[in-house]
Amino acid sequence: MYLSDQVQNANTLFLKCINNLNALPKPADEGTLFVGSMLDGFFGNFLGSYHRGLDAEAKQNALNVELQSAIAAVDQLEAALLLLPKVAEKYSATLSDSAGRIVVDFNESWGDSGPNDWLVLQNRGETLKDCTIVVQLTGASGKVRKNVHFLETWPANTSMWGRYQSGEEVLGRTVEKTTVTHVQELDITIYSPQFATQIHYVYQGAEKDKDIAQICKDLSFQGSYQPYQAGIVWDTQRGVQLTLNGVSLLPQCRVDVAFRKGDQSKVWFWNHDSWMKGETKSFNTPKGGLDFDPDRIDFEISFPHTNYKYKTTLNVDTESGK
């Protein structure tokens, strides 16, 4: 009864803050305010009006007061929900093997895949009632984030989707943060009266590489060779231009470029913070660094925290030099 009261009190306080926020005067063209609720994950989208109101300081100050109360209520709600697994364990079946019953798939935010991490759990066994799911994510730095989900009914052959966000900085603190940076592994515990299990899922490595390869399956480039050109003031050095196609965005990456002709080869690399679709990047060699016109140019693009690499070759027309 204590846990139920805690959740109810937090919900009541949160909804009161939302109603107060909705009643406060907003800047012009405010649009909808707090249309969602905390039912999407723990927090919901209660930041919209905070950002939209930044152009009116007096109104924003009033919003800030209520927003602080709303954040405190959500903290209270989350603390109460984290007690749920202790209660669920008492009424749960004995832990058993999950093989063939629960299928796990995790996808971390990367490139143009969107801002959120996603977990999919597929129930291939019987229908589960009063099901509590505890998901613990561990990041590259060792930081851990625990999320709790509750399903009154989890039908057979259906999937549960969990959305995890990196959070936002508001009023000097991070809110809506439900994931960790560079997820390494997940520990998942499922409690229900019908079935209970624990699953250790390693994401960093083959699983992550597979996800990035899928995102990059349509990745392509358009390239052109830049021959050496003597100038009056300065010379144009040999190099190559590459235009990104196929995907809308590549995150931080390293580009290794190898200029080749017969048994001659010169290699350089460049680091880029991002690369947008349609953007052309130039890879110019240093003065005197490349003393031959290549007949082919090999590219290898790699990314932090994954073994996936994209490789392609640009063949150069030696007659036209392009």
Coordinates of N, CA and C in Angstrom, one line a residue, residues 186-300:
L186 N 23.4 -4.9 -21.4 CA 22.2 -4.7 -20.7 C 21.9 -5.9 -19.8
D187 N 21.4 -5.7 -18.6 CA 21.0 -6.8 -17.7 C 19.5 -6.6 -17.5
I188 N 18.7 -7.6 -17.9 CA 17.3 -7.5 -18.0 C 16.7 -8.6 -17.0
T189 N 15.8 -8.1 -16.1 CA 15.1 -9.1 -15.2 C 13.6 -8.9 -15.4
I190 N 13.0 -10.1 -15.6 CA 11.5 -10.1 -15.8 C 10.9 -10.8 -14.7
Y191 N 9.9 -10.2 -14.0 CA 9.2 -10.8 -12.9 C 7.7 -10.9 -13.3
S192 N 7.1 -12.0 -13.1 CA 5.6 -12.2 -13.2 C 5.3 -13.5 -12.4
P193 N 4.0 -13.6 -12.0 CA 3.6 -14.8 -11.4 C 3.7 -16.1 -12.2
Q194 N 3.7 -15.9 -13.6 CA 3.8 -17.0 -14.5 C 5.2 -17.4 -14.9
F195 N 6.1 -16.4 -14.9 CA 7.4 -16.7 -15.4 C 8.4 -15.6 -15.0
A196 N 9.6 -16.0 -14.7 CA 10.6 -15.0 -14.3 C 12.0 -15.4 -14.9
T197 N 12.8 -14.4 -15.3 CA 14.1 -14.8 -15.9 C 15.0 -13.6 -15.8
Q198 N 16.3 -13.9 -16.0 CA 17.3 -12.8 -16.1 C 18.1 -13.0 -17.4
I199 N 18.4 -11.9 -18.1 CA 19.1 -12.0 -19.4 C 20.2 -11.0 -19.3
H200 N 21.4 -11.5 -19.7 CA 22.6 -10.6 -19.9 C 22.8 -10.5 -21.4
Y201 N 22.8 -9.2 -21.9 CA 22.8 -9.0 -23.3 C 24.0 -8.1 -23.6
V202 N 25.0 -8.6 -24.3 CA 26.2 -7.8 -24.7 C 25.9 -7.1 -26.0
Y203 N 26.0 -5.7 -26.0 CA 25.7 -4.9 -27.2 C 27.0 -4.5 -27.9
Q204 N 28.0 -4.0 -27.1 CA 29.2 -3.5 -27.7 C 29.9 -4.7 -28.4
G205 N 30.2 -4.5 -29.7 CA 30.9 -5.6 -30.4 C 30.0 -6.0 -31.6
A206 N 29.7 -7.3 -31.8 CA 29.1 -7.8 -33.0 C 27.7 -7.2 -33.2
E207 N 26.9 -7.0 -32.1 CA 25.5 -6.5 -32.2 C 25.5 -5.1 -32.6
K208 N 26.4 -4.3 -32.0 CA 26.5 -2.9 -32.4 C 27.0 -2.7 -33.9
D209 N 28.0 -3.5 -34.2 CA 28.5 -3.4 -35.6 C 27.5 -3.8 -36.6
K210 N 26.6 -4.8 -36.3 CA 25.5 -5.2 -37.2 C 24.5 -4.0 -37.3
D211 N 24.2 -3.3 -36.3 CA 23.2 -2.2 -36.3 C 23.8 -1.1 -37.2
I212 N 25.1 -0.8 -37.0 CA 25.6 0.3 -37.8 C 25.7 0.0 -39.3
A213 N 26.1 -1.3 -39.6 CA 26.1 -1.8 -40.9 C 24.7 -1.6 -41.6
Q214 N 23.7 -1.9 -40.8 CA 22.3 -1.8 -41.4 C 22.0 -0.3 -41.7
I215 N 22.4 0.6 -40.8 CA 22.1 2.0 -41.0 C 22.9 2.5 -42.3
C216 N 24.1 1.9 -42.5 CA 25.0 2.4 -43.6 C 24.8 1.6 -44.9
K217 N 23.7 0.7 -44.9 CA 23.6 -0.2 -46.1 C 23.4 0.6 -47.4
D218 N 22.8 1.8 -47.3 CA 22.6 2.6 -48.5 C 23.7 3.7 -48.7
L219 N 24.7 3.7 -47.8 CA 25.7 4.7 -47.9 C 26.5 4.6 -49.2
S220 N 26.7 5.8 -49.8 CA 27.5 5.9 -51.0 C 28.1 7.3 -51.1
F221 N 29.1 7.4 -52.0 CA 29.8 8.6 -52.2 C 30.0 8.9 -53.7
Q222 N 30.0 10.2 -54.0 CA 30.4 10.6 -55.4 C 31.7 11.3 -55.3
G223 N 32.7 10.9 -56.0 CA 34.1 11.5 -55.9 C 34.7 12.0 -57.2
S224 N 35.6 12.9 -57.0 CA 36.3 13.5 -58.2 C 37.8 13.8 -57.7
Y225 N 38.7 13.4 -58.6 CA 40.1 13.6 -58.3 C 40.5 15.0 -58.7
Q226 N 41.4 15.6 -57.8 CA 41.9 17.0 -58.1 C 43.4 16.8 -58.4
P227 N 43.8 17.0 -59.7 CA 45.2 16.9 -60.1 C 46.0 18.1 -59.7
Y228 N 47.3 18.0 -59.8 CA 48.1 19.1 -59.4 C 48.0 20.2 -60.5
Q229 N 47.9 21.5 -60.0 CA 47.8 22.6 -60.9 C 48.8 23.7 -60.4
A230 N 49.7 24.1 -61.2 CA 50.6 25.2 -60.8 C 49.9 26.5 -60.9
G231 N 50.1 27.4 -59.9 CA 49.5 28.7 -59.9 C 50.5 29.8 -59.8
I232 N 50.0 31.0 -60.0 CA 50.8 32.2 -60.0 C 51.3 32.5 -58.5
V233 N 50.3 32.5 -57.6 CA 50.6 32.7 -56.2 C 50.9 31.5 -55.4
W234 N 50.0 30.5 -55.6 CA 50.2 29.2 -54.9 C 49.7 28.1 -55.9
D235 N 50.2 26.9 -55.6 CA 49.8 25.7 -56.4 C 48.7 24.9 -55.7
T236 N 47.9 24.3 -56.6 CA 46.8 23.4 -56.1 C 47.4 22.0 -56.0
Q237 N 47.4 21.5 -54.8 CA 48.0 20.1 -54.6 C 47.0 19.1 -55.0
R238 N 47.6 17.9 -55.3 CA 46.7 16.7 -55.6 C 45.8 16.4 -54.4
G239 N 44.6 15.9 -54.8 CA 43.7 15.5 -53.7 C 42.4 14.9 -54.3
V240 N 41.4 14.9 -53.5 CA 40.1 14.3 -54.0 C 39.0 15.0 -53.2
Q241 N 37.8 15.1 -53.8 CA 36.6 15.6 -53.2 C 35.6 14.4 -53.1
L242 N 34.9 14.3 -52.0 CA 33.9 13.3 -51.8 C 32.6 13.9 -51.4
T243 N 31.5 13.5 -52.0 CA 30.2 14.0 -51.6 C 29.4 12.8 -51.0
L244 N 28.8 13.0 -49.8 CA 28.1 12.0 -49.2 C 26.7 11.8 -49.8
N245 N 26.3 10.6 -50.1 CA 25.0 10.2 -50.6 C 24.4 9.1 -49.7
G246 N 23.1 8.8 -49.9 CA 22.5 7.6 -49.3 C 22.0 7.7 -47.9
V247 N 22.7 8.4 -47.0 CA 22.2 8.6 -45.7 C 22.3 10.0 -45.3
S248 N 21.4 10.5 -44.4 CA 21.3 11.9 -44.1 C 22.4 12.4 -43.3
L249 N 23.1 11.6 -42.5 CA 24.1 12.1 -41.6 C 25.1 10.9 -41.2
L250 N 26.4 11.3 -41.2 CA 27.4 10.4 -40.5 C 27.9 11.1 -39.3
P251 N 28.0 10.4 -38.2 CA 28.6 11.1 -37.0 C 30.1 11.1 -37.1
Q252 N 30.8 11.4 -36.0 CA 32.2 11.5 -35.9 C 32.9 10.4 -36.6
C253 N 33.8 10.7 -37.5 CA 34.4 9.6 -38.3 C 35.9 9.9 -38.7
R254 N 36.6 8.9 -39.0 CA 38.0 9.0 -39.6 C 37.9 8.5 -41.0
V255 N 38.5 9.3 -41.9 CA 38.6 8.9 -43.3 C 40.0 8.7 -43.7
D256 N 40.4 7.4 -44.0 CA 41.7 7.1 -44.5 C 41.7 7.1 -46.1
V257 N 42.6 7.8 -46.7 CA 42.6 7.9 -48.2 C 43.9 7.4 -48.7
A258 N 43.9 6.4 -49.6 CA 45.1 5.8 -50.1 C 45.1 6.1 -51.6
F259 N 46.1 6.9 -52.1 CA 46.3 7.2 -53.5 C 47.3 6.1 -54.1
R260 N 46.8 5.4 -55.1 CA 47.6 4.3 -55.6 C 47.8 4.4 -57.1
K261 N 49.0 3.9 -57.5 CA 49.3 3.7 -59.0 C 50.4 2.6 -59.1
G262 N 50.0 1.5 -59.6 CA 50.9 0.4 -59.7 C 51.3 0.0 -58.3
D263 N 52.6 -0.1 -58.0 CA 53.1 -0.4 -56.7 C 53.4 0.9 -55.9
Q264 N 53.0 2.0 -56.4 CA 53.2 3.3 -55.6 C 51.9 3.5 -54.7
S265 N 52.1 4.0 -53.5 CA 51.0 4.2 -52.6 C 51.4 5.3 -51.6
K266 N 50.4 6.2 -51.4 CA 50.6 7.2 -50.3 C 49.2 7.3 -49.6
V267 N 49.3 7.3 -48.3 CA 48.1 7.3 -47.4 C 48.1 8.4 -46.4
W268 N 47.0 9.1 -46.3 CA 46.7 10.1 -45.3 C 45.4 9.8 -44.6
F269 N 45.1 10.4 -43.5 CA 43.8 10.3 -42.9 C 43.4 11.7 -42.4
W270 N 42.0 11.8 -42.3 CA 41.4 13.1 -41.8 C 40.3 12.7 -40.8
N271 N 40.1 13.5 -39.8 CA 39.0 13.3 -38.8 C 37.9 14.4 -39.0
H272 N 36.7 13.9 -39.0 CA 35.6 14.9 -39.1 C 34.6 14.6 -38.0
D273 N 34.0 15.7 -37.5 CA 33.0 15.6 -36.4 C 31.7 15.1 -36.9
S274 N 31.3 15.4 -38.2 CA 30.1 14.9 -38.8 C 30.2 15.1 -40.3
W275 N 29.2 14.6 -41.0 CA 29.2 14.7 -42.4 C 27.7 14.6 -42.9
M276 N 27.2 15.7 -43.5 CA 25.8 15.7 -43.9 C 25.6 15.3 -45.3
K277 N 24.4 14.7 -45.6 CA 24.1 14.3 -47.0 C 24.2 15.5 -47.9
G278 N 24.9 15.3 -49.1 CA 25.0 16.3 -50.0 C 26.3 17.2 -49.8
E279 N 26.9 17.0 -48.6 CA 28.1 17.8 -48.3 C 29.3 17.3 -48.9
T280 N 30.1 18.1 -49.5 CA 31.4 17.7 -50.2 C 32.5 18.1 -49.3
K281 N 33.4 17.1 -49.0 CA 34.6 17.4 -48.2 C 35.8 17.2 -49.1
S282 N 36.8 18.0 -48.9 CA 38.0 18.0 -49.7 C 39.1 17.3 -48.9
F283 N 39.9 16.4 -49.6 CA 41.0 15.7 -48.9 C 42.2 16.1 -49.8
N284 N 42.9 17.2 -49.4 CA 44.0 17.7 -50.1 C 45.3 17.3 -49.5
T285 N 46.2 16.8 -50.3 CA 47.5 16.3 -49.8 C 48.4 17.5 -49.5
P286 N 49.4 17.3 -48.6 CA 50.3 18.4 -48.2 C 51.3 18.7 -49.4
K287 N 51.8 19.9 -49.4 CA 52.7 20.3 -50.5 C 53.8 19.3 -50.7
G288 N 54.0 18.9 -51.9 CA 55.0 17.9 -52.2 C 54.8 16.5 -51.7
G289 N 53.7 16.3 -51.1 CA 53.4 15.0 -50.5 C 53.1 13.9 -51.4
L290 N 52.4 14.2 -52.5 CA 52.0 13.3 -53.5 C 52.6 13.7 -54.9
D291 N 53.5 12.9 -55.3 CA 54.3 13.3 -56.5 C 53.9 12.4 -57.8
F292 N 52.7 11.8 -57.7 CA 52.3 11.0 -58.9 C 50.8 11.2 -59.0
D293 N 50.2 11.0 -60.2 CA 48.8 11.0 -60.4 C 48.3 9.6 -60.3
P294 N 47.4 9.3 -59.3 CA 46.9 7.9 -59.1 C 46.0 7.5 -60.1
D295 N 45.9 6.1 -60.3 CA 44.8 5.6 -61.2 C 43.7 5.0 -60.4
R296 N 43.8 5.0 -59.0 CA 42.7 4.6 -58.2 C 42.9 5.2 -56.8
I297 N 41.9 5.5 -56.1 CA 41.9 6.0 -54.7 C 41.0 5.2 -53.8
D298 N 41.6 4.6 -52.8 CA 40.9 3.8 -51.8 C 40.5 4.6 -50.6
F299 N 39.2 4.4 -50.2 CA 38.7 5.1 -49.0 C 38.3 4.1 -48.0
E300 N 38.6 4.4 -46.7 CA 38.1 3.6 -45.6 C 37.6 4.6 -44.5

